[in-house]
Tab-separated table of N, CA and C in Angstrom:
chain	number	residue	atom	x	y	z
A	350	UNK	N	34.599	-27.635	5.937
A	350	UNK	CA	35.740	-27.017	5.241
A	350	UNK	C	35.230	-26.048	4.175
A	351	UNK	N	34.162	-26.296	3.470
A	351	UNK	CA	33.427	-25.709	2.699
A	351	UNK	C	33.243	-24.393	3.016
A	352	UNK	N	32.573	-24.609	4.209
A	352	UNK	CA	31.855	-23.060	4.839
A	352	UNK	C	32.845	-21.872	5.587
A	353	UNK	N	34.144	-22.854	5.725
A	353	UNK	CA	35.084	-22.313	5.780
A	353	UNK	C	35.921	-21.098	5.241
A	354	UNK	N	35.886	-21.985	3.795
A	354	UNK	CA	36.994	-21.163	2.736
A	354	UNK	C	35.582	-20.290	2.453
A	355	UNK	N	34.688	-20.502	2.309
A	355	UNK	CA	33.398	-19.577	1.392
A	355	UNK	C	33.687	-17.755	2.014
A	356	UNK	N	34.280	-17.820	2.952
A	356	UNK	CA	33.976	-16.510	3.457
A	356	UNK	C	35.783	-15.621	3.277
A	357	UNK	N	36.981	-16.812	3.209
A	357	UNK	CA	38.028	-16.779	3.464
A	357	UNK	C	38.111	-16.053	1.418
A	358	UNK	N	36.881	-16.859	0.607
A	358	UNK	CA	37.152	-16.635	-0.905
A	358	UNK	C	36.460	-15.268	-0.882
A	359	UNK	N	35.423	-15.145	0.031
A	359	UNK	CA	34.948	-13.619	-0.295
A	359	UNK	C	35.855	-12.599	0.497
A	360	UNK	N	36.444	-13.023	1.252
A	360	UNK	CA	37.427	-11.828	1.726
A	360	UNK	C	38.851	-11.538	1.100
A	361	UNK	N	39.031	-12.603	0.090
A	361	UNK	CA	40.185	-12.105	-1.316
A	361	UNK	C	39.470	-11.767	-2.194
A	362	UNK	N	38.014	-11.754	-2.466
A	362	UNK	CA	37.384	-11.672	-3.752
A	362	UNK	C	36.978	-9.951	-3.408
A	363	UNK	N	36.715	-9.343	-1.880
A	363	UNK	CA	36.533	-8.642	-1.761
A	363	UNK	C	37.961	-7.154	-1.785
A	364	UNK	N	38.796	-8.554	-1.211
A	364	UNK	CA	40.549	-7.715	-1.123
A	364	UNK	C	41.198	-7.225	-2.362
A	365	UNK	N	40.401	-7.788	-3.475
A	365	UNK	CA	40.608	-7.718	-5.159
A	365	UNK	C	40.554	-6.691	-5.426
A	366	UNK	N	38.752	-6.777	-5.074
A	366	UNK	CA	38.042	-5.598	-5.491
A	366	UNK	C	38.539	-4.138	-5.044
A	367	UNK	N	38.709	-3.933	-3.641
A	367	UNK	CA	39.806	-2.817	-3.008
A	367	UNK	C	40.930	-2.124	-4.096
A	368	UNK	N	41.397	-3.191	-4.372
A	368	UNK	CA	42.329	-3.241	-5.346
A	368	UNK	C	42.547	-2.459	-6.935
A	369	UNK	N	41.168	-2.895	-7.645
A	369	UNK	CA	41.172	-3.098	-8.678
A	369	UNK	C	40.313	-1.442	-8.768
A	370	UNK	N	39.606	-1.152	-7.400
A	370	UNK	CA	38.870	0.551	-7.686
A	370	UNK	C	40.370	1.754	-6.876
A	371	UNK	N	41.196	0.929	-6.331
A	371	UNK	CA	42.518	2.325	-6.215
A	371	UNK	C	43.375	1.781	-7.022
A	372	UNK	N	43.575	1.385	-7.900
A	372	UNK	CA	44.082	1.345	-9.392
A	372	UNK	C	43.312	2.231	-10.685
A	373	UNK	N	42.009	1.879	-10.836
A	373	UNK	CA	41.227	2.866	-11.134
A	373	UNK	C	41.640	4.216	-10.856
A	374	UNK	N	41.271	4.625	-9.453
A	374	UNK	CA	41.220	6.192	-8.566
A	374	UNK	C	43.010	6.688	-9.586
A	375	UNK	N	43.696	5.774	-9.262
A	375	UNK	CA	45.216	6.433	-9.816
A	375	UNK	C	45.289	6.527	-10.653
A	376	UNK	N	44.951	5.673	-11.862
A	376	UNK	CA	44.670	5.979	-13.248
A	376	UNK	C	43.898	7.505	-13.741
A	377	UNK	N	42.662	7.481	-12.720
A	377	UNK	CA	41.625	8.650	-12.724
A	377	UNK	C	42.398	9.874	-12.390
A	378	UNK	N	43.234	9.449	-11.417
A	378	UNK	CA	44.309	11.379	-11.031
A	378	UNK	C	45.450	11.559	-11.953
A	379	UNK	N	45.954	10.694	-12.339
A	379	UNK	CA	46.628	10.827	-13.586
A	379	UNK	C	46.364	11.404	-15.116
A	380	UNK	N	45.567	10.708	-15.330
A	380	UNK	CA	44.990	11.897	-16.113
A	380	UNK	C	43.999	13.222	-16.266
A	381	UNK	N	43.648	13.281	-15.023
A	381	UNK	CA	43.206	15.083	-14.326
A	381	UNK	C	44.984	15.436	-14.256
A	382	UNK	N	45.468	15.078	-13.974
A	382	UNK	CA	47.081	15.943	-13.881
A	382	UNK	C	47.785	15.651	-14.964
């Protein structure tokens, strides 16, 4: 079950991350415009 979730936590930990750099990017064109 362990080895399970380990990859299931890096693929939200990774789905975050997605996240958290096109929040960034929009912040970043927002203030160029």
């Amino acid at each position: 079950i362990v080895f399970e979730s380990s990859p299931d936590h890096h693929f939200n930990a990774k789905k975050l991350a997605v996240a958290l750099v096109g929040s960034l990017v929009a912040v970043a064109v927002e203030f160029m415009l």
